[in-house]
Short mmCIF file of C-alpha atoms in Angstrom, two decimals:
data_model
loop_
_atom_site.label_atom_id
_atom_site.label_comp_id
_atom_site.label_asym_id
_atom_site.label_seq_id
_atom_site.Cartn_x
_atom_site.Cartn_y
_atom_site.Cartn_z
CA UNK A 1 8.02 2.80 -3.48
CA UNK A 2 9.35 6.95 -2.61
CA UNK A 3 8.82 8.09 0.16
CA UNK A 4 6.04 10.39 -0.69
CA UNK A 5 4.15 8.63 -2.30
CA UNK A 6 2.73 6.36 0.25
CA UNK A 7 1.53 9.53 2.39
CA UNK A 8 0.43 10.65 -0.31
CA UNK A 9 -2.37 6.89 -1.03
CA UNK A 10 -3.09 7.30 2.29
CA UNK A 11 -4.11 10.55 2.45
CA UNK A 12 -5.68 9.80 -0.73
CA UNK A 13 -8.23 6.74 1.19
CA UNK A 14 -8.64 9.29 4.36
CA UNK A 15 -10.81 11.38 1.81
CA UNK A 16 -11.97 8.17 0.20
CA UNK A 17 -13.24 7.16 3.58
CA UNK A 18 -14.42 10.27 4.50
CA UNK A 19 -16.81 10.85 1.32
CA UNK A 20 -17.90 6.75 1.60
CA UNK A 21 -18.76 7.79 5.41
CA UNK A 22 -20.54 10.70 4.85
CA UNK A 23 -22.48 8.49 2.27
CA UNK A 24 -23.14 5.93 4.55
CA UNK A 25 -24.83 8.83 7.77
CA UNK A 26 -26.82 10.00 4.86
CA UNK A 27 -28.28 6.77 3.41
CA UNK A 28 -28.78 6.04 7.66
CA UNK A 29 -31.17 9.52 6.89
CA UNK A 30 -32.93 8.61 3.88
CA UNK A 31 -33.19 5.04 4.17
CA UNK A 32 -32.07 3.36 7.31
CA UNK A 33 -32.17 -0.85 6.60
CA UNK A 34 -32.01 -0.59 3.30
CA UNK A 35 -30.36 -2.78 1.39
CA UNK A 36 -27.04 -0.22 -0.24
CA UNK A 37 -27.16 0.89 3.37
CA UNK A 38 -26.09 -2.03 4.66
CA UNK A 39 -23.73 -3.36 1.45
CA UNK A 40 -21.78 -0.41 2.13
CA UNK A 41 -21.48 0.21 5.77
CA UNK A 42 -19.95 -4.19 5.58
CA UNK A 43 -17.64 -2.86 2.86
CA UNK A 44 -16.46 -0.04 5.74
CA UNK A 45 -16.08 -2.37 7.98
CA UNK A 46 -13.83 -4.34 6.28
CA UNK A 47 -12.02 -1.61 4.70
CA UNK A 48 -11.39 -0.24 7.97
CA UNK A 49 -10.12 -4.02 9.73
CA UNK A 50 -7.54 -3.40 6.78
CA UNK A 51 -5.64 -0.07 7.50
CA UNK A 52 -6.11 -1.03 11.59
CA UNK A 53 -3.84 -4.50 10.20
CA UNK A 54 -1.84 -1.62 8.44
CA UNK A 55 -1.16 -0.17 11.15
CA UNK A 56 -0.76 -3.35 13.27
CA UNK A 57 2.16 -4.65 11.33
CA UNK A 58 3.52 -1.43 11.38
CA UNK A 59 3.38 -0.46 15.05
CA UNK A 60 5.09 -3.98 15.45
CA UNK A 61 7.92 -2.58 13.27
CA UNK A 62 8.32 0.52 14.87
CA UNK A 63 8.60 -1.23 18.71
CA UNK A 64 11.34 -3.50 17.00
CA UNK A 65 12.83 -0.70 16.02
CA UNK A 66 12.80 -0.49 20.55
CA UNK A 67 15.68 -1.43 23.32
CA UNK A 68 14.53 -4.94 25.16
CA UNK A 69 12.10 -3.48 27.86
CA UNK A 70 11.94 -0.37 26.44
CA UNK A 71 8.78 2.15 27.54
CA UNK A 72 8.52 3.75 24.30
CA UNK A 73 8.28 -0.26 22.82
CA UNK A 74 6.18 -1.21 24.87
CA UNK A 75 4.15 1.31 23.85
CA UNK A 76 4.35 0.27 20.27
CA UNK A 77 3.54 -3.19 21.87
CA UNK A 78 0.08 -1.93 23.27
CA UNK A 79 -1.45 0.31 20.72
CA UNK A 80 -0.70 -2.62 17.97
CA UNK A 81 -2.62 -4.76 20.45
CA UNK A 82 -4.70 -2.13 20.11
CA UNK A 83 -4.61 -2.78 17.11
CA UNK A 84 -5.49 -5.88 16.47
CA UNK A 85 -8.30 -5.76 18.18
CA UNK A 86 -9.33 -2.70 16.81
CA UNK A 87 -9.49 -5.59 13.38
CA UNK A 88 -11.34 -8.38 15.26
CA UNK A 89 -13.93 -5.86 16.83
CA UNK A 90 -14.86 -4.23 12.62
CA UNK A 91 -15.21 -8.04 11.52
CA UNK A 92 -17.66 -8.82 13.81
CA UNK A 93 -20.25 -6.11 13.32
CA UNK A 94 -19.25 -7.67 9.16
CA UNK A 95 -19.23 -10.63 10.25
CA UNK A 96 -23.53 -8.73 12.55
CA UNK A 97 -23.67 -7.50 9.00
CA UNK A 98 -23.49 -9.98 6.68
CA UNK A 99 -25.67 -12.85 9.02
CA UNK A 100 -28.18 -10.49 9.63
CA UNK A 101 -27.51 -10.46 14.06
CA UNK A 102 -27.62 -6.89 14.02
CA UNK A 103 -31.57 -7.75 13.46
CA UNK A 104 -32.12 -11.00 15.80
CA UNK A 105 -29.26 -10.94 18.29
CA UNK A 106 -28.95 -7.05 18.80
CA UNK A 107 -29.55 -6.75 22.27
CA UNK A 108 -27.66 -11.00 23.22
CA UNK A 109 -24.74 -11.39 20.80
CA UNK A 110 -23.97 -8.00 19.26
CA UNK A 111 -23.99 -6.32 22.00
CA UNK A 112 -20.65 -7.96 23.40
CA UNK A 113 -18.38 -5.39 19.94
CA UNK A 114 -18.42 -3.99 23.25
CA UNK A 115 -16.07 -5.85 25.35
CA UNK A 116 -13.04 -5.74 21.76
CA UNK A 117 -14.47 -1.83 21.73
CA UNK A 118 -13.58 -1.17 25.39
CA UNK A 119 -10.41 -3.26 25.56
CA UNK A 120 -8.90 -1.53 22.56
CA UNK A 121 -9.46 1.29 24.11
CA UNK A 122 -8.12 0.61 27.03
CA UNK A 123 -4.21 -1.08 25.79
CA UNK A 124 -4.59 2.84 22.56
CA UNK A 125 -4.83 4.16 26.46
CA UNK A 126 -1.73 2.50 28.58
CA UNK A 127 -0.14 2.82 24.75
CA UNK A 128 -0.14 7.20 24.19
CA UNK A 129 0.96 6.59 27.83
CA UNK A 130 3.54 5.02 27.75
CA UNK A 131 4.68 7.34 24.71
CA UNK A 132 4.03 10.30 26.43
CA UNK A 133 6.01 9.38 30.18
CA UNK A 134 9.15 7.90 27.27
CA UNK A 135 9.67 11.68 26.03
CA UNK A 136 9.17 12.90 29.81
CA UNK A 137 12.77 11.60 30.57
CA UNK A 138 14.18 14.20 28.26
CA UNK A 139 11.80 16.90 29.41
CA UNK A 140 9.41 16.98 27.39
CA UNK A 141 5.80 17.27 27.28
CA UNK A 142 6.22 18.75 31.00
CA UNK A 143 4.72 21.85 30.58
CA UNK A 144 1.35 23.27 30.08
CA UNK A 145 0.30 25.92 28.00
CA UNK A 146 -3.05 28.38 28.76
CA UNK A 147 -4.43 26.92 25.46
CA UNK A 148 -3.66 23.96 26.86
CA UNK A 149 -6.64 24.17 29.71
CA UNK A 150 -9.08 25.88 27.65
CA UNK A 151 -9.10 22.02 24.87
CA UNK A 152 -8.71 19.67 28.57
CA UNK A 153 -12.25 21.49 29.36
CA UNK A 154 -13.32 21.20 26.45
CA UNK A 155 -12.49 17.42 26.82
CA UNK A 156 -14.01 17.17 30.19
CA UNK A 157 -16.77 18.94 28.91
CA UNK A 158 -17.21 16.13 26.50
CA UNK A 159 -18.00 13.40 28.93
CA UNK A 160 -20.96 14.22 30.46
CA UNK A 161 -22.47 15.71 27.72
CA UNK A 162 -22.67 12.19 26.00
CA UNK A 163 -23.02 10.05 28.64
CA UNK A 164 -26.71 11.31 29.35
CA UNK A 165 -27.14 10.23 26.60
CA UNK A 166 -26.26 7.25 27.11
CA UNK A 167 -29.40 5.24 26.86
CA UNK A 168 -29.27 6.91 22.85
CA UNK A 169 -26.35 4.33 21.99
CA UNK A 170 -26.08 1.44 20.38
CA UNK A 171 -25.79 -1.80 23.16
CA UNK A 172 -27.66 0.46 25.92
CA UNK A 173 -30.51 -1.85 25.61
CA UNK A 174 -28.64 -5.63 25.45
CA UNK A 175 -29.78 -8.48 28.70
CA UNK A 176 -26.06 -8.22 29.66
CA UNK A 177 -25.72 -5.38 32.56
CA UNK A 178 -21.22 -5.13 32.27
CA UNK A 179 -22.16 -4.54 28.23
CA UNK A 180 -24.52 -2.12 29.62
CA UNK A 181 -21.91 -0.63 32.46
CA UNK A 182 -18.79 -0.63 29.37
CA UNK A 183 -20.68 1.28 26.81
CA UNK A 184 -21.93 3.22 29.58
CA UNK A 185 -18.13 3.69 30.60
CA UNK A 186 -17.26 3.76 27.00
CA UNK A 187 -17.71 8.27 26.54
CA UNK A 188 -14.60 8.36 29.38
CA UNK A 189 -12.73 5.78 27.99
CA UNK A 190 -12.63 8.17 24.58
CA UNK A 191 -12.41 11.06 26.88
CA UNK A 192 -8.90 9.01 28.47
CA UNK A 193 -6.54 8.98 25.09
CA UNK A 194 -8.14 12.27 24.25
CA UNK A 195 -6.54 13.63 27.63
CA UNK A 196 -2.90 11.92 26.32
CA UNK A 197 -3.31 13.26 23.07
CA UNK A 198 -3.87 16.98 24.10
CA UNK A 199 -0.05 15.93 25.78
CA UNK A 200 1.40 14.74 22.24
CA UNK A 201 -0.37 18.07 20.81
CA UNK A 202 2.79 20.23 23.84
CA UNK A 203 4.87 17.51 22.32
CA UNK A 204 4.75 18.00 19.11
CA UNK A 205 4.54 21.98 19.50
CA UNK A 206 7.51 21.07 21.99
CA UNK A 207 9.48 19.41 18.55
CA UNK A 208 9.23 22.45 16.53
CA UNK A 209 8.70 20.01 13.12
CA UNK A 210 10.14 16.70 11.80
CA UNK A 211 9.21 14.29 10.36
CA UNK A 212 8.08 13.12 13.99
CA UNK A 213 6.37 15.55 15.47
CA UNK A 214 3.74 15.59 11.77
CA UNK A 215 3.40 11.59 13.50
CA UNK A 216 1.97 12.67 16.36
CA UNK A 217 0.02 15.16 15.33
CA UNK A 218 -1.20 12.89 13.31
CA UNK A 219 -2.50 10.81 16.16
CA UNK A 220 -3.70 13.53 18.49
CA UNK A 221 -6.15 14.42 15.42
CA UNK A 222 -7.22 10.65 15.24
CA UNK A 223 -7.82 10.76 18.82
CA UNK A 224 -9.56 13.72 19.60
CA UNK A 225 -11.13 12.80 16.05
CA UNK A 226 -12.98 9.84 17.32
CA UNK A 227 -14.00 11.42 20.24
CA UNK A 228 -15.38 13.99 18.43
CA UNK A 229 -17.23 11.42 16.12
CA UNK A 230 -19.13 9.77 19.13
CA UNK A 231 -20.84 12.24 19.49
CA UNK A 232 -22.49 13.31 16.94
CA UNK A 233 -23.11 9.56 17.04
CA UNK A 234 -25.22 10.36 20.42
CA UNK A 235 -27.60 12.86 18.91
CA UNK A 236 -29.53 10.06 16.09
CA UNK A 237 -32.27 12.31 15.68
CA UNK A 238 -29.53 15.09 14.27
CA UNK A 239 -29.38 13.88 10.61
CA UNK A 240 -26.34 16.88 10.32
CA UNK A 241 -24.68 14.72 12.61
CA UNK A 242 -25.24 11.84 11.94
CA UNK A 243 -23.67 13.01 8.53
CA UNK A 244 -21.03 14.35 10.40
CA UNK A 245 -20.40 11.36 12.99
CA UNK A 246 -19.84 8.99 9.78
CA UNK A 247 -17.95 11.33 8.33
CA UNK A 248 -15.23 10.98 11.31
CA UNK A 249 -16.30 7.73 12.42
CA UNK A 250 -14.80 5.87 8.84
CA UNK A 251 -12.22 8.13 8.04
CA UNK A 252 -10.03 7.93 11.53
CA UNK A 253 -9.08 4.11 11.34
CA UNK A 254 -6.95 5.59 8.19
CA UNK A 255 -5.99 8.04 10.00
CA UNK A 256 -4.17 6.53 12.37
CA UNK A 257 -2.95 4.54 9.74
CA UNK A 258 -1.31 7.56 8.01
CA UNK A 259 0.80 8.55 11.62
CA UNK A 260 2.59 5.22 11.98
CA UNK A 261 3.29 5.42 8.94
CA UNK A 262 4.74 8.89 9.54
CA UNK A 263 6.59 6.85 12.30
CA UNK A 264 7.98 4.23 10.48
CA UNK A 265 9.74 6.61 8.33
CA UNK A 266 11.38 8.49 10.88
CA UNK A 267 12.53 4.39 11.44
CA UNK A 268 13.51 4.69 7.40
CA UNK A 269 14.97 7.94 7.43
CA UNK A 270 17.55 7.20 9.90
CA UNK A 271 17.83 3.65 9.14
CA UNK A 272 18.58 4.84 5.68
CA UNK A 273 21.01 7.75 6.75
CA UNK A 274 22.95 5.15 9.19
CA UNK A 275 23.75 2.41 6.38
CA UNK A 276 26.05 5.76 4.28
CA UNK A 277 27.42 7.14 6.98
CA UNK A 278 28.92 3.36 7.53
CA UNK A 279 29.10 3.13 3.57
CA UNK A 280 31.14 6.76 3.44
CA UNK A 281 31.31 9.02 6.06
CA UNK A 282 33.97 11.69 4.31
CA UNK A 283 31.19 11.80 1.83
CA UNK A 284 28.58 12.66 3.80
CA UNK A 285 30.09 14.39 6.26
CA UNK A 286 31.31 17.46 2.97
CA UNK A 287 27.66 16.60 2.20
CA UNK A 288 26.69 18.60 5.64
CA UNK A 289 29.91 20.84 5.70
CA UNK A 290 28.70 22.19 2.25
CA UNK A 291 24.37 22.59 4.13
CA UNK A 292 25.97 24.16 7.18
CA UNK A 293 27.57 26.41 4.92
CA UNK A 294 24.86 27.96 3.13
CA UNK A 295 22.83 27.84 5.63
CA UNK A 296 25.36 29.98 7.64
CA UNK A 297 24.69 31.98 5.02
CA UNK A 298 20.92 32.64 5.05
CA UNK A 299 20.54 30.34 2.64
CA UNK A 300 15.94 30.10 2.78
CA UNK A 301 15.73 26.03 2.36
CA UNK A 302 17.97 25.46 4.92
CA UNK A 303 16.82 27.77 8.06
CA UNK A 304 15.09 26.71 10.56
CA UNK B 1 48.01 22.22 -12.00
CA UNK B 2 47.51 21.24 -8.14
CA UNK B 3 48.85 18.07 -7.99
CA UNK B 4 50.60 16.71 -5.02
CA UNK B 5 51.68 13.13 -4.44
CA UNK B 6 50.09 11.65 -7.32
CA UNK B 7 46.79 13.54 -6.54
CA UNK B 8 45.76 15.44 -9.81
CA UNK B 9 43.39 18.35 -8.51
CA UNK B 10 40.81 16.39 -10.82
CA UNK B 11 41.19 13.71 -7.99
CA UNK B 12 40.61 16.00 -4.80
CA UNK B 13 37.63 17.28 -6.39
CA UNK B 14 36.03 13.50 -7.64
CA UNK B 15 37.13 13.14 -4.35
CA UNK B 16 35.03 16.32 -2.50
CA UNK B 17 32.59 15.66 -4.01
CA UNK B 18 32.18 12.17 -3.53
CA UNK B 19 32.06 10.86 -7.42
CA UNK B 20 35.08 8.97 -7.05
CA UNK B 21 35.65 4.95 -8.32
CA UNK B 22 35.13 3.68 -4.17
CA UNK B 23 38.64 1.97 -4.66
CA UNK B 24 40.53 5.05 -5.17
CA UNK B 25 38.50 6.38 -2.54
CA UNK B 26 39.73 4.39 -0.27
CA UNK B 27 43.20 5.16 -1.24
CA UNK B 28 43.14 7.87 -0.64
CA UNK B 29 41.39 8.08 2.08
CA UNK B 30 44.77 5.82 3.17
CA UNK B 31 46.89 8.93 2.35
CA UNK B 32 44.95 11.08 4.52
CA UNK B 33 45.70 9.39 7.89
CA UNK B 34 49.19 9.45 7.58
CA UNK B 35 50.08 12.43 5.15
CA UNK B 36 49.39 15.58 7.18
CA UNK B 37 50.34 17.52 4.57
CA UNK B 38 47.65 16.24 2.10
CA UNK B 39 45.13 16.02 4.78
CA UNK B 40 46.17 19.87 5.25
CA UNK B 41 45.40 20.95 1.87
CA UNK B 42 42.26 18.59 1.60
CA UNK B 43 40.82 20.82 4.39
CA UNK B 44 41.50 23.70 2.30
CA UNK B 45 39.29 22.61 -0.66
CA UNK B 46 37.48 21.51 1.20
CA UNK B 47 36.57 25.09 2.59
CA UNK B 48 37.19 26.96 -0.55
CA UNK B 49 34.30 24.31 -2.57
CA UNK B 50 31.97 25.02 -0.10
CA UNK B 51 32.04 28.84 0.07
CA UNK B 52 31.99 28.86 -3.61
CA UNK B 53 28.71 26.66 -3.38
CA UNK B 54 27.69 28.81 -1.66
CA UNK B 55 28.39 31.98 -3.69
CA UNK B 56 27.28 29.91 -6.79
CA UNK B 57 23.93 29.54 -5.20
CA UNK B 58 24.21 32.71 -3.90
CA UNK B 59 24.66 34.22 -7.48
CA UNK B 60 22.29 31.62 -8.89
CA UNK B 61 19.21 33.27 -6.77
CA UNK B 62 19.82 36.65 -7.94
CA UNK B 63 20.81 36.10 -11.44
CA UNK B 64 17.19 38.13 -12.41
CA UNK B 65 19.16 40.71 -11.12
CA UNK B 66 19.77 44.48 -13.42
CA UNK B 67 23.25 44.91 -13.82
CA UNK B 68 24.17 47.04 -11.83
CA UNK B 69 22.75 44.77 -8.84
CA UNK B 70 24.74 41.92 -9.78
CA UNK B 71 27.78 43.42 -10.43
CA UNK B 72 27.46 44.84 -7.01
CA UNK B 73 26.35 41.36 -5.57
CA UNK B 74 29.66 39.76 -7.61
CA UNK B 75 32.37 42.24 -6.07
CA UNK B 76 31.66 41.08 -2.50
CA UNK B 77 31.33 37.53 -2.86
CA UNK B 78 34.66 37.41 -4.12
CA UNK B 79 35.28 39.83 -1.41
CA UNK B 80 33.87 37.36 1.48
CA UNK B 81 35.74 34.28 -0.67
CA UNK B 82 39.14 36.23 -0.66
CA UNK B 83 38.50 37.15 3.43
CA UNK B 84 37.71 33.92 3.69
CA UNK B 85 40.33 31.85 6.38
CA UNK B 86 41.40 28.79 4.92
CA UNK B 87 41.42 25.72 7.05
CA UNK B 88 38.01 26.51 9.99
CA UNK B 89 36.15 25.49 11.69
CA UNK B 90 33.56 24.68 8.27
CA UNK B 91 36.23 21.98 6.68
CA UNK B 92 35.11 18.56 6.27
CA UNK B 93 38.51 17.53 8.20
CA UNK B 94 38.51 20.00 11.06
CA UNK B 95 35.34 19.51 12.80
CA UNK B 96 35.60 21.60 16.12
CA UNK B 97 33.20 20.57 19.26
CA UNK B 98 30.40 22.64 17.97
CA UNK B 99 30.89 22.37 14.70
CA UNK B 100 30.40 18.28 15.83
CA UNK B 101 27.31 19.22 17.78
CA UNK B 102 25.55 21.38 14.44
CA UNK B 103 26.18 18.11 13.03
CA UNK B 104 23.86 16.10 14.58
CA UNK B 105 21.71 18.31 15.26
CA UNK B 106 21.05 18.85 11.46
CA UNK B 107 21.01 16.00 11.23
CA UNK B 108 18.43 14.80 14.50
CA UNK B 109 16.12 17.95 13.41
CA UNK B 110 14.36 16.21 9.75
CA UNK B 111 13.67 13.21 11.37
CA UNK B 112 12.11 13.94 15.52
CA UNK B 113 12.25 18.19 15.49
CA UNK B 114 14.57 20.78 16.51
CA UNK B 115 13.60 20.52 19.32
CA UNK B 116 13.97 17.16 20.04
CA UNK B 117 17.43 17.62 18.76
CA UNK B 118 17.95 20.11 21.59
CA UNK B 119 16.13 18.48 24.89
CA UNK B 120 18.85 15.22 24.14
CA UNK B 121 21.71 17.37 22.99
CA UNK B 122 21.00 19.12 26.62
CA UNK B 123 20.31 15.51 28.19
CA UNK B 124 23.80 14.25 26.83
CA UNK B 125 26.22 17.47 27.33
CA UNK B 126 24.88 16.64 31.11
CA UNK B 127 25.54 13.63 31.39
CA UNK B 128 28.60 13.40 29.65
CA UNK B 129 31.00 16.93 30.37
CA UNK B 130 32.95 16.60 33.32
CA UNK B 131 31.83 20.09 34.41
CA UNK B 132 28.15 19.63 33.60
CA UNK B 133 27.68 22.28 31.31
CA UNK B 134 30.89 21.66 28.59
CA UNK B 135 31.72 18.69 26.17
CA UNK B 136 35.36 18.47 24.29
CA UNK B 137 37.02 16.70 22.55
CA UNK B 138 38.34 13.96 25.30
CA UNK B 139 34.92 13.08 26.40
CA UNK B 140 32.94 14.21 22.77
CA UNK B 141 33.14 10.47 22.44
CA UNK B 142 30.63 9.23 25.93
CA UNK B 143 28.04 12.28 24.86
CA UNK B 144 27.88 11.16 21.31
CA UNK B 145 27.13 7.98 22.93
CA UNK B 146 24.78 9.51 26.31
CA UNK B 147 22.90 11.87 22.62
CA UNK B 148 22.95 8.21 20.61
CA UNK B 149 20.97 6.15 23.55
CA UNK B 150 18.81 9.82 24.27
CA UNK B 151 17.50 9.59 20.91
CA UNK B 152 17.46 6.38 20.34
CA UNK B 153 15.01 5.97 23.47
CA UNK B 154 12.39 8.59 21.52
CA UNK B 155 12.92 7.96 18.40
CA UNK B 156 14.49 4.42 17.51
CA UNK B 157 17.45 2.65 17.61
CA UNK B 158 17.43 3.42 14.25
CA UNK B 159 18.21 7.23 14.66
CA UNK B 160 20.37 6.63 17.86
CA UNK B 161 22.32 4.64 14.72
CA UNK B 162 22.65 7.65 12.96
CA UNK B 163 23.96 10.03 15.39
CA UNK B 164 26.55 7.29 16.91
CA UNK B 165 27.88 6.33 13.55
CA UNK B 166 28.02 10.64 12.58
CA UNK B 167 29.77 11.63 15.71
CA UNK B 168 32.33 9.00 16.22
CA UNK B 169 33.17 9.58 12.39
CA UNK B 170 33.39 13.49 13.04
CA UNK B 171 37.08 11.95 14.10
CA UNK B 172 36.91 14.96 16.84
CA UNK B 173 38.35 12.74 20.15
CA UNK B 174 41.65 12.74 18.22
CA UNK B 175 42.05 15.87 17.91
#
């Protein structure tokens, strides 16, 4: 498939998921507990599970493109594990809705969903820290600007704000104390990857462009939007917040897949180019020579 | 007609364009390794070709200009072509260390970004250069290895392999 087709298709799905999410949010306000609301929610759980399953597969392929025992390989394995746990979580949520347990066992069996949620967040945070750590080894992601401190402050401000609303959260009434604690910890657990996202954002700015920077930007958007969705979802009484929260929440899984796909494209592009250099180095170097000559003479398409 | 050692002008153009039959290309490559005269000629042709391509592009873009401005542009283009050194750094057969680094950066930038390319190159220079600041033809291979490692660390083994292949086929250590 042409290299631009898949991202365009994925962006399209992000849009569709956001629209479906907005519809879900509106149904939650207008007709909570109705059959269409439940069906839409079940469909969205399955679709999101598909997105995370796709991301898992690509993450493992990306991990395979790094040396054994390298930090980046560990990072992508952790991210793959996080996506796998997210698949389990969404499948479990689908099962809960399909069986009607959300009405009969909400505070018992259903509340156990906090376990995969927390595990997935911990794995994701660990993976992202490992990605950041790899970049620091070549001197990137170490210099922060004034604007970063402001964003840091905003992210940290979200935590107590969401924490104060923990009683409103879905599993706050669980009969298991451990689940209630895990639910309370979710703002912190979501804020941790968002803080790493700040460092990744700085790295993407330092990169100045390229396919890898695009991937990092999508990853940063995914992490920050998740935190935003949790914040908005903490105000179930505000209809606009509910719609916005669901819009963001149901589209972030696809945004994650997009981020991972952009990263995989780096490997594919590099591999194709390396093969061409192996097959016919002179022809490739003649092409580069041509492009450099054009660049040195000011051709706009080749200026950086 | 430019004919040297049985290689016609048309064949040279096909060779430089990369449109030549692979068997014939291998034959010419083998000949270039042995024949200094033909290697020099190929080098000169590559430079001329690049200049003409660049000027052609510039002129095509300017084709909507009024006649007077177009004439002026043509005159300037011819001047630039006439004043060009035939054998130079831009030839695909005579890369200098600086050009080699430029080529590698050019290849890395679309993949991992100009900033990453710069950081990886700086790291590889520090690790390879004798005095910590310069890479020479003598330590080019070591530099390419270090750059390949740094690239693989961030962008993966495929990107590292690209740097390795491209860096070594520049043949800078032989000069």
